Amino acid sequence: MLLETLKFEWRFYHARHLLGLGAFIFFLLGFAMTGRVGSGAGSLLNAPYALIPIYQLLSLAAVVIIAVFAGIAVLRDHHHDCEALVFTTGLGKNRFLAARWLGLVLVSFAVFACASLGIMLRTLLPHGLHGNFAANDPWVHGRILLTIALPNILLIASLLFAVALRTRNAMATCAAGMALYVLYLLCSALVGSPLMAGEAAVAGPDARFWAALLDPLGTSAFFEDTAAWTRLQRDSVFPAWDGLIRGNRLLWSAVTALILIYVWRTDPFRQTASVAFGLKRRTVAAVQVSAGDGLVAETLIAETLIAETLIAETLIADRAAAPAYRPLQPQFGCSQWFRAWLSCLCLDALYLVKSFPFWVLMGLWAALLLGEIAPIGRPYPFTAPSLPLTAVVLERFQFDLLPGFGVFLILFYSGDLARREDAHPMHPLSATTATPHTVFFFAKLGLLCLIPLALITVAVMVGVGFQISQGWFRFDWALYGSLYLYGGVPLCLAAVPCLVLQTLSPNKYVGLLAAAAFLLFFSTGLCAMVGLEHPMWRFAAVPGYQYSDMSGYGYFPEAFWHYTLFWSALAGAMLLPASALNRREKSVPLLMRLRALPARLKRRERWAVAGCLLLFVLVGGRIGYLTNVVGAYRTADETELIRVAYEQSYRHFTDLKQPTLQAVKTEMAIYPRQGRYSLQAEYRLTNPHGEALSALLLTVNPNLVVRDLALKGARFETDAAVPGAYAAQLTLPFQPGETRVLTFSIEHRTTAFTRIGGRHQVAPNGTLIHGAAHFPTLGYLPDRELQDPMRRASHGLGDPTPPRTAAHAEKDPGGGDFVQFETLVSTSDDQTAVAPGRLIGHGVEAGRAWFHYRGEAPMRDGVPYLSATYAAQNRNIAGYEVTLLYHPDHSFNTDSIWEGIEAALRYGTRRFGPLPQPRLRFAEVPNTTGISGYAGPGLVLMGEFSGFNHDLSNQTGMNQVFRRTVHETAHQWWGHLVAPAAVDEGAMLLVETLAKYTELMLLEQTAGIEQTHRFVDHEVERYFRARVREPEMEHPLSRVRGDQAYVMYAKGAAAMNALRHRIGEPAVNRALRQLVGDHAHPGPAATAEDLIRMLVAEAPDQADFIREWLTEVVFYRSVVERVTLTPLPDGQVALEVICDLSKVRHADDGRDHETAFSQPVTWSVTLGEGDAAQTMTKRFPMQNGTNRLGWILPGAPTRITFDPKRELLDEQRHSTKGALAKPFGG
Amino acid sequence: MLRITNLSKTYPNGVKALDGINLTLSHGMFGLLGPNGAGKSSLMRTIAGLQKPDSGQILFNGVDVLQQPQALHRRLGYLPQEFGVYPRLSAFRLLDHFAILKGITHKKQRREQVAAVLAQTNLEEHRHRAVSAFSGGMHRRFGIALALLGDPALIIADEPTAGLDPGERNRFHQLLARLAQDRVVMLSTHIVEDVRDLCTQAVVLVGGRIRLAGRPADLVGGLAGRVWRKAVSHDQEPAMCHRFHVISTRLHEGRLIVHVVAEKQPGPGFRQVAPDLEDAYFHVLRQCETTAAERTCHVA
């Protein structure tokens, strides 16, 4: 019998086209997500590690479809007015609930499983993905479906089923789905799920543990359990059923069971929806009245009956006293239409705000916002919280959360609103008034537009509340107000297709799924997968939506208004016909309605549609012009082809020597209001080689056009297929030692329509034009080559240009590219233009401010130009003239910045030697540049949210702004005074790792050794979390690649800390001073080997130790098995520690191998507490395997520490520390 | 004045709801009688502009309302057979809303008229109560209040007394009768008594066609002296139906009363009675059934 009922359920969903539509959507989702989410870089894209997050994310998407199905499963009797029929049959409660619930699970799972087909099909079509696929293994998919997807579906289905049963309300069901979504997001953010783009692990281990356990979809548990997985594991291992994954699954399975038990025990079976939902109503009597052709159960309130009796008795008296009825002549026209629209809107809004689910959803939204915003004020380890500026608060949700949540809500409410007539059939009443139906239709649209308004208002309230809670009362109301425009309007536009599709669809749920599919495809970038990647395909989205306190929304408003007009015109063209289709005869099939559409549209409506379409085309044409022509837009394929053509045409230049740059002289005119700059430049070139040069290649950003190129004896040629490359055969060979002058000009306009030239652009206030991104470079640039091996193979390209190693550097040191620099830079008269060098003149002419800078010593090429309204502070520190330039409203942390500058300059000058240029500028740049800190020659840039706006009031012993300032200042030695050789491997050891060392030393001076060690522990944890995500081979510090930040920064800090302890700070500093002495310009460029040699020279007995840290990838795993304290008769205490230790080497095969070792390791014990604490250290010989250590102590220790100075790179240090830190009483 | 000419409507499922309807209505109460599925609601929905006919014309005060529905909607009060309202909204709020939709934009006047229609329908006491919590009778009265808003020249009431208790029904009739004094009130029902008591004009609609039309008193004229009555047992009923032209059977004090149409006394025990509207109505129905049966036999 149950089987028959299930069959009926299946047929029911099938007949409503929901199965097919849902299956198609999940097929597409599976197809689209494959290779885009979940996979670690370089891993197999369909390995279990990559597939599980896809299925987990699909579970999140399944919330939508299960909410729809749950609504049908529970509410269909109510919606179709057949409750009385169903509940008066012999159907029992158990069978009813079982059939509906099982039917729900069955169809949900069937639809979900279609994603597997999409995933498997995607793996057969690898075009466009950067990665590899293994052969499809259906068993892997089946296992994931059963162990990951099914429990999620059971949970979601049970929860939504229960809510639908208890409330009989579709929006309440939606709210429950939203609650799951919020919980998932919060947990993912806490764990630092890779699925949350750009999130780092922000919480401590305890919070991560709970987040992993409480994540309803299991994503956080999965990522927490596999955080340390190597690439090999990611490619081949299926996660074991243990750890947090098991805990999470068991917990939520139990929750599912509890929900079901609750449903079975409490469901008020056989009560109609009105009764079930109105449990709080004062139901005092139930009678049956005859109505029409049948019996309908109806609850009447006794009070009503009493009232009606009284009415009957006093009818005559009442009528005598009643106001006289007088007909009123109606008035129609625009005024009445507006009033009617307003009245409908108010009525719908009243209905909305009186509904309980609406407030639940608003509550969820507020909770989600709080979860997102609260971390701003939380002092996580070694990351200072931000000041709760309005821009910082908004940044947490403005660009992703608000659009996502808003669309989700609009989607659901569009279904509810468009079909409200079905639930409360007022249509015959309103349709027989003389108010045009368009008014009703647009009132619904108006209500949908109120939803973003409500969301934004709640967001503003939460934001302001948070600021107040942080003691911050400087609210930027204008910025909050801008949310309504820039955040609200796109959401209002998104409401249009939702409403239109609801109008066209045969029922609410088909409309819901169709609208979801539309928005998912056209608003999330999925359309790019089928080649629709132009921004004009992204419905209601505007490119370049970002905000900076310095430059506001930049030029975004121009793009915003264009796109808003563009999409509004399309929306208008859709709305009017949809409004006509929606009129009165809803029961008529869509095709017939469409056929009759031309006749239904009135003349003025037809003109309006035509006008909208014309506007759409005209504005679209202008956007296309601004994007494609002015903005030089290119598709990904076009960009790829340019790379291929560049390599094919110019790779032979790698073998051709090129002249070097000696001096750069520029005239840079920046026009912030117009968003453009004009550059006239002069390069003085020389031939340092021993042979004449016959060919020259200039490479520049392909989106920039270099004009007026002129060089004696050269005629530059360009190839339309390779924009940005200018090659010249020199008719007059460039003789050795000869100097020639190359001149050129560049005109560039920054536009919000595309982001050419990277993120460094002209801005209304906060221009940053980086020479490296905007100026031509001499010679062939291997980094322009296509890197993905599969894509290279598809274009018939062989191996890419091999990286330059130390061997290359010995043959051709190059590097440095020190030049004499001079520039005349002008800007609007209310701004200051900044460039490196000494300011030798400035003034204002014809409304333009000009500044003349000249370098006082040769500096590395690639200087930044800035222009903004700055406040300035000047100081003389250790003989340097230092200027601090900052946004006038961002003076919060200038004292800390000064402290950092002073400490670094004094330490560096004393320990490493003086800088050649006596001038240094620090300038704030907008966060939209993407810069947190960048050290140019004599000009250090700091991002507005990366120092200037940190909240330093709640620091735990470490001033982050100070630390960051020290780091950037240190680059004046490490990167500028000592320039690394032009190698692709190992250069960053001399730049970032040595800056990190300087940072550590000054941290120790100011915060103490304990704090420094905690910081090193933090860096070690970062290293181990990041190394497992290495897409290629992990390199040692001596060969670190430019993209291996976790090596150069995190491991670099640990290495320099270990060296500083093992060979001593003075010895390290002597080596570094030696490095400066030997390799500062005009000396030869330095290599990693130069540094290692000098360090070894300072401590020859530690040569192995130094080389292990710097030239190998080696780490240790220590596990303390047991600690025993035995009191001795003489009052002493015998300490015994059993510790497993292993040494691991990362080999060339890409795997970690345990390796033999035997060496002394330091242990320390602390006796006593507080000021009376006494620390003893001792070195014990240790080797691979289990080590048993014994130590007679004068008393019971309060702390035992393995390797207290962090001389070993210990993967397990975090867990070991916890075990040993606990008090060890007698 | 409402003039309907050759109005026909066939639904997509093949059901012919209206078949060449011709009607002319002027002031007064107009009754539409017919069994379920006769086309009463279809006719009313078509006049109200809720659905378009396949053919025919509807003129309201000389204006073709199929071409210009607004012309009718400005003067229409429509009480559908079933309607819903948003929950948790008061009667006053909803009436105010519908008054705006009906073009009453002047706030003070609108408030006054809303108060007046509430009073007319005896809902004044309940004006702040949610309409969704009204009883069946109050709900229907609220519908009439809605229909009265503005200046309706034509009120269409589809089965207005369905589900009402006798007291409510009586009050309702009085209200409708008063309203019909200076406007057209079209009333559909399958309760013959309602038409007899209220209407000055009536038609009997069966199978989408008008089978009988005129003043209620005139409708029975054709049966004068031809209606016979007899009390029979239940066992005798089949034989009676077989032998005579039985137009109706009804129970009276537990006994079956049979009405038969015959030119002369059909048999012993039959007593001639004066025909009433119900006899006329059932006679038409019976004739239609007979015609349909004959047509079926002919086709077979």
mmCIF file with all atom_site columns, N, CA and C in Angstrom, chain A residues 388-416:
data_model
loop_
_atom_site.group_PDB
_atom_site.id
_atom_site.type_symbol
_atom_site.label_atom_id
_atom_site.label_alt_id
_atom_site.label_comp_id
_atom_site.label_asym_id
_atom_site.label_entity_id
_atom_site.label_seq_id
_atom_site.pdbx_PDB_ins_code
_atom_site.Cartn_x
_atom_site.Cartn_y
_atom_site.Cartn_z
_atom_site.occupancy
_atom_site.B_iso_or_equiv
_atom_site.pdbx_formal_charge
_atom_site.auth_seq_id
_atom_site.auth_comp_id
_atom_site.auth_asym_id
_atom_site.auth_atom_id
_atom_site.pdbx_PDB_model_num
ATOM 1  N N  . PRO A 1 388 ? 35.469 50.217 13.561 1.00 0.00 ? 388 PRO A N  1
ATOM 2  C CA . PRO A 1 388 ? 34.164 49.958 12.940 1.00 0.00 ? 388 PRO A CA 1
ATOM 3  C C  . PRO A 1 388 ? 33.691 51.119 12.071 1.00 0.00 ? 388 PRO A C  1
ATOM 4  N N  . LEU A 1 389 ? 34.509 51.498 11.118 1.00 0.00 ? 389 LEU A N  1
ATOM 5  C CA . LEU A 1 389 ? 34.092 52.542 10.187 1.00 0.00 ? 389 LEU A CA 1
ATOM 6  C C  . LEU A 1 389 ? 32.892 52.029 9.398  1.00 0.00 ? 389 LEU A C  1
ATOM 7  N N  . THR A 1 390 ? 32.092 52.943 8.928  1.00 0.00 ? 390 THR A N  1
ATOM 8  C CA . THR A 1 390 ? 30.914 52.526 8.167  1.00 0.00 ? 390 THR A CA 1
ATOM 9  C C  . THR A 1 390 ? 31.333 51.725 6.928  1.00 0.00 ? 390 THR A C  1
ATOM 10 N N  . ALA A 1 391 ? 32.379 52.181 6.273  1.00 0.00 ? 391 ALA A N  1
ATOM 11 C CA . ALA A 1 391 ? 32.829 51.470 5.057  1.00 0.00 ? 391 ALA A CA 1
ATOM 12 C C  . ALA A 1 391 ? 33.274 50.053 5.395  1.00 0.00 ? 391 ALA A C  1
ATOM 13 N N  . VAL A 1 392 ? 33.918 49.895 6.549  1.00 0.00 ? 392 VAL A N  1
ATOM 14 C CA . VAL A 1 392 ? 34.383 48.560 6.949  1.00 0.00 ? 392 VAL A CA 1
ATOM 15 C C  . VAL A 1 392 ? 33.185 47.668 7.264  1.00 0.00 ? 392 VAL A C  1
ATOM 16 N N  . VAL A 1 393 ? 32.206 48.237 7.941  1.00 0.00 ? 393 VAL A N  1
ATOM 17 C CA . VAL A 1 393 ? 31.002 47.469 8.282  1.00 0.00 ? 393 VAL A CA 1
ATOM 18 C C  . VAL A 1 393 ? 30.285 47.022 7.008  1.00 0.00 ? 393 VAL A C  1
ATOM 19 N N  . LEU A 1 394 ? 30.096 47.961 6.091  1.00 0.00 ? 394 LEU A N  1
ATOM 20 C CA . LEU A 1 394 ? 29.356 47.630 4.872  1.00 0.00 ? 394 LEU A CA 1
ATOM 21 C C  . LEU A 1 394 ? 30.106 46.613 4.020  1.00 0.00 ? 394 LEU A C  1
ATOM 22 N N  . GLU A 1 395 ? 31.412 46.736 4.012  1.00 0.00 ? 395 GLU A N  1
ATOM 23 C CA . GLU A 1 395 ? 32.219 45.850 3.173  1.00 0.00 ? 395 GLU A CA 1
ATOM 24 C C  . GLU A 1 395 ? 31.980 44.372 3.514  1.00 0.00 ? 395 GLU A C  1
ATOM 25 N N  . ARG A 1 396 ? 31.539 44.116 4.751  1.00 0.00 ? 396 ARG A N  1
ATOM 26 C CA . ARG A 1 396 ? 31.333 42.736 5.194  1.00 0.00 ? 396 ARG A CA 1
ATOM 27 C C  . ARG A 1 396 ? 30.140 42.065 4.509  1.00 0.00 ? 396 ARG A C  1
ATOM 28 N N  . PHE A 1 397 ? 29.191 42.875 4.035  1.00 0.00 ? 397 PHE A N  1
ATOM 29 C CA . PHE A 1 397 ? 28.007 42.230 3.461  1.00 0.00 ? 397 PHE A CA 1
ATOM 30 C C  . PHE A 1 397 ? 27.526 42.880 2.170  1.00 0.00 ? 397 PHE A C  1
ATOM 31 N N  . GLN A 1 398 ? 28.046 44.063 1.892  1.00 0.00 ? 398 GLN A N  1
ATOM 32 C CA . GLN A 1 398 ? 27.484 44.857 0.799  1.00 0.00 ? 398 GLN A CA 1
ATOM 33 C C  . GLN A 1 398 ? 27.632 44.180 -0.562 1.00 0.00 ? 398 GLN A C  1
ATOM 34 N N  . PHE A 1 399 ? 28.751 43.555 -0.795 1.00 0.00 ? 399 PHE A N  1
ATOM 35 C CA . PHE A 1 399 ? 29.061 43.113 -2.150 1.00 0.00 ? 399 PHE A CA 1
ATOM 36 C C  . PHE A 1 399 ? 28.697 41.655 -2.431 1.00 0.00 ? 399 PHE A C  1
ATOM 37 N N  . ASP A 1 400 ? 28.451 40.873 -1.411 1.00 0.00 ? 400 ASP A N  1
ATOM 38 C CA . ASP A 1 400 ? 28.126 39.471 -1.673 1.00 0.00 ? 400 ASP A CA 1
ATOM 39 C C  . ASP A 1 400 ? 26.887 38.996 -0.901 1.00 0.00 ? 400 ASP A C  1
ATOM 40 N N  . LEU A 1 401 ? 26.879 39.273 0.399  1.00 0.00 ? 401 LEU A N  1
ATOM 41 C CA . LEU A 1 401 ? 25.794 38.730 1.218  1.00 0.00 ? 401 LEU A CA 1
ATOM 42 C C  . LEU A 1 401 ? 24.445 39.374 0.888  1.00 0.00 ? 401 LEU A C  1
ATOM 43 N N  . LEU A 1 402 ? 24.448 40.675 0.782  1.00 0.00 ? 402 LEU A N  1
ATOM 44 C CA . LEU A 1 402 ? 23.180 41.373 0.500  1.00 0.00 ? 402 LEU A CA 1
ATOM 45 C C  . LEU A 1 402 ? 22.601 40.940 -0.850 1.00 0.00 ? 402 LEU A C  1
ATOM 46 N N  . PRO A 1 403 ? 23.413 40.942 -1.918 1.00 0.00 ? 403 PRO A N  1
ATOM 47 C CA . PRO A 1 403 ? 22.836 40.469 -3.190 1.00 0.00 ? 403 PRO A CA 1
ATOM 48 C C  . PRO A 1 403 ? 22.343 39.029 -3.108 1.00 0.00 ? 403 PRO A C  1
ATOM 49 N N  . GLY A 1 404 ? 23.111 38.161 -2.439 1.00 0.00 ? 404 GLY A N  1
ATOM 50 C CA . GLY A 1 404 ? 22.736 36.748 -2.367 1.00 0.00 ? 404 GLY A CA 1
ATOM 51 C C  . GLY A 1 404 ? 21.452 36.539 -1.579 1.00 0.00 ? 404 GLY A C  1
ATOM 52 N N  . PHE A 1 405 ? 21.435 37.080 -0.382 1.00 0.00 ? 405 PHE A N  1
ATOM 53 C CA . PHE A 1 405 ? 20.263 36.896 0.491  1.00 0.00 ? 405 PHE A CA 1
ATOM 54 C C  . PHE A 1 405 ? 19.051 37.597 -0.114 1.00 0.00 ? 405 PHE A C  1
ATOM 55 N N  . GLY A 1 406 ? 19.294 38.777 -0.675 1.00 0.00 ? 406 GLY A N  1
ATOM 56 C CA . GLY A 1 406 ? 18.198 39.551 -1.250 1.00 0.00 ? 406 GLY A CA 1
ATOM 57 C C  . GLY A 1 406 ? 17.529 38.814 -2.394 1.00 0.00 ? 406 GLY A C  1
ATOM 58 N N  . VAL A 1 407 ? 18.333 38.259 -3.277 1.00 0.00 ? 407 VAL A N  1
ATOM 59 C CA . VAL A 1 407 ? 17.767 37.531 -4.422 1.00 0.00 ? 407 VAL A CA 1
ATOM 60 C C  . VAL A 1 407 ? 16.997 36.307 -3.931 1.00 0.00 ? 407 VAL A C  1
ATOM 61 N N  . PHE A 1 408 ? 17.556 35.643 -2.955 1.00 0.00 ? 408 PHE A N  1
ATOM 62 C CA . PHE A 1 408 ? 16.914 34.461 -2.383 1.00 0.00 ? 408 PHE A CA 1
ATOM 63 C C  . PHE A 1 408 ? 15.516 34.808 -1.862 1.00 0.00 ? 408 PHE A C  1
ATOM 64 N N  . LEU A 1 409 ? 15.444 35.911 -1.152 1.00 0.00 ? 409 LEU A N  1
ATOM 65 C CA . LEU A 1 409 ? 14.180 36.313 -0.548 1.00 0.00 ? 409 LEU A CA 1
ATOM 66 C C  . LEU A 1 409 ? 13.186 36.779 -1.610 1.00 0.00 ? 409 LEU A C  1
ATOM 67 N N  . ILE A 1 410 ? 13.686 37.545 -2.550 1.00 0.00 ? 410 ILE A N  1
ATOM 68 C CA . ILE A 1 410 ? 12.806 38.044 -3.620 1.00 0.00 ? 410 ILE A CA 1
ATOM 69 C C  . ILE A 1 410 ? 12.241 36.875 -4.409 1.00 0.00 ? 410 ILE A C  1
ATOM 70 N N  . LEU A 1 411 ? 13.095 35.907 -4.631 1.00 0.00 ? 411 LEU A N  1
ATOM 71 C CA . LEU A 1 411 ? 12.680 34.719 -5.373 1.00 0.00 ? 411 LEU A CA 1
ATOM 72 C C  . LEU A 1 411 ? 11.488 34.058 -4.690 1.00 0.00 ? 411 LEU A C  1
ATOM 73 N N  . PHE A 1 412 ? 11.620 33.844 -3.408 1.00 0.00 ? 412 PHE A N  1
ATOM 74 C CA . PHE A 1 412 ? 10.547 33.162 -2.688 1.00 0.00 ? 412 PHE A CA 1
ATOM 75 C C  . PHE A 1 412 ? 9.304  34.030 -2.579 1.00 0.00 ? 412 PHE A C  1
ATOM 76 N N  . TYR A 1 413 ? 9.497  35.316 -2.279 1.00 0.00 ? 413 TYR A N  1
ATOM 77 C CA . TYR A 1 413 ? 8.329  36.165 -2.126 1.00 0.00 ? 413 TYR A CA 1
ATOM 78 C C  . TYR A 1 413 ? 7.619  36.392 -3.455 1.00 0.00 ? 413 TYR A C  1
ATOM 79 N N  . SER A 1 414 ? 8.381  36.339 -4.552 1.00 0.00 ? 414 SER A N  1
ATOM 80 C CA . SER A 1 414 ? 7.721  36.516 -5.854 1.00 0.00 ? 414 SER A CA 1
ATOM 81 C C  . SER A 1 414 ? 6.716  35.396 -6.068 1.00 0.00 ? 414 SER A C  1
ATOM 82 N N  . GLY A 1 415 ? 7.101  34.178 -5.674 1.00 0.00 ? 415 GLY A N  1
ATOM 83 C CA . GLY A 1 415 ? 6.182  33.046 -5.792 1.00 0.00 ? 415 GLY A CA 1
ATOM 84 C C  . GLY A 1 415 ? 4.977  33.228 -4.898 1.00 0.00 ? 415 GLY A C  1
ATOM 85 N N  . ASP A 1 416 ? 5.239  33.672 -3.681 1.00 0.00 ? 416 ASP A N  1
ATOM 86 C CA . ASP A 1 416 ? 4.168  33.849 -2.718 1.00 0.00 ? 416 ASP A CA 1
ATOM 87 C C  . ASP A 1 416 ? 3.212  34.949 -3.167 1.00 0.00 ? 416 ASP A C  1
#
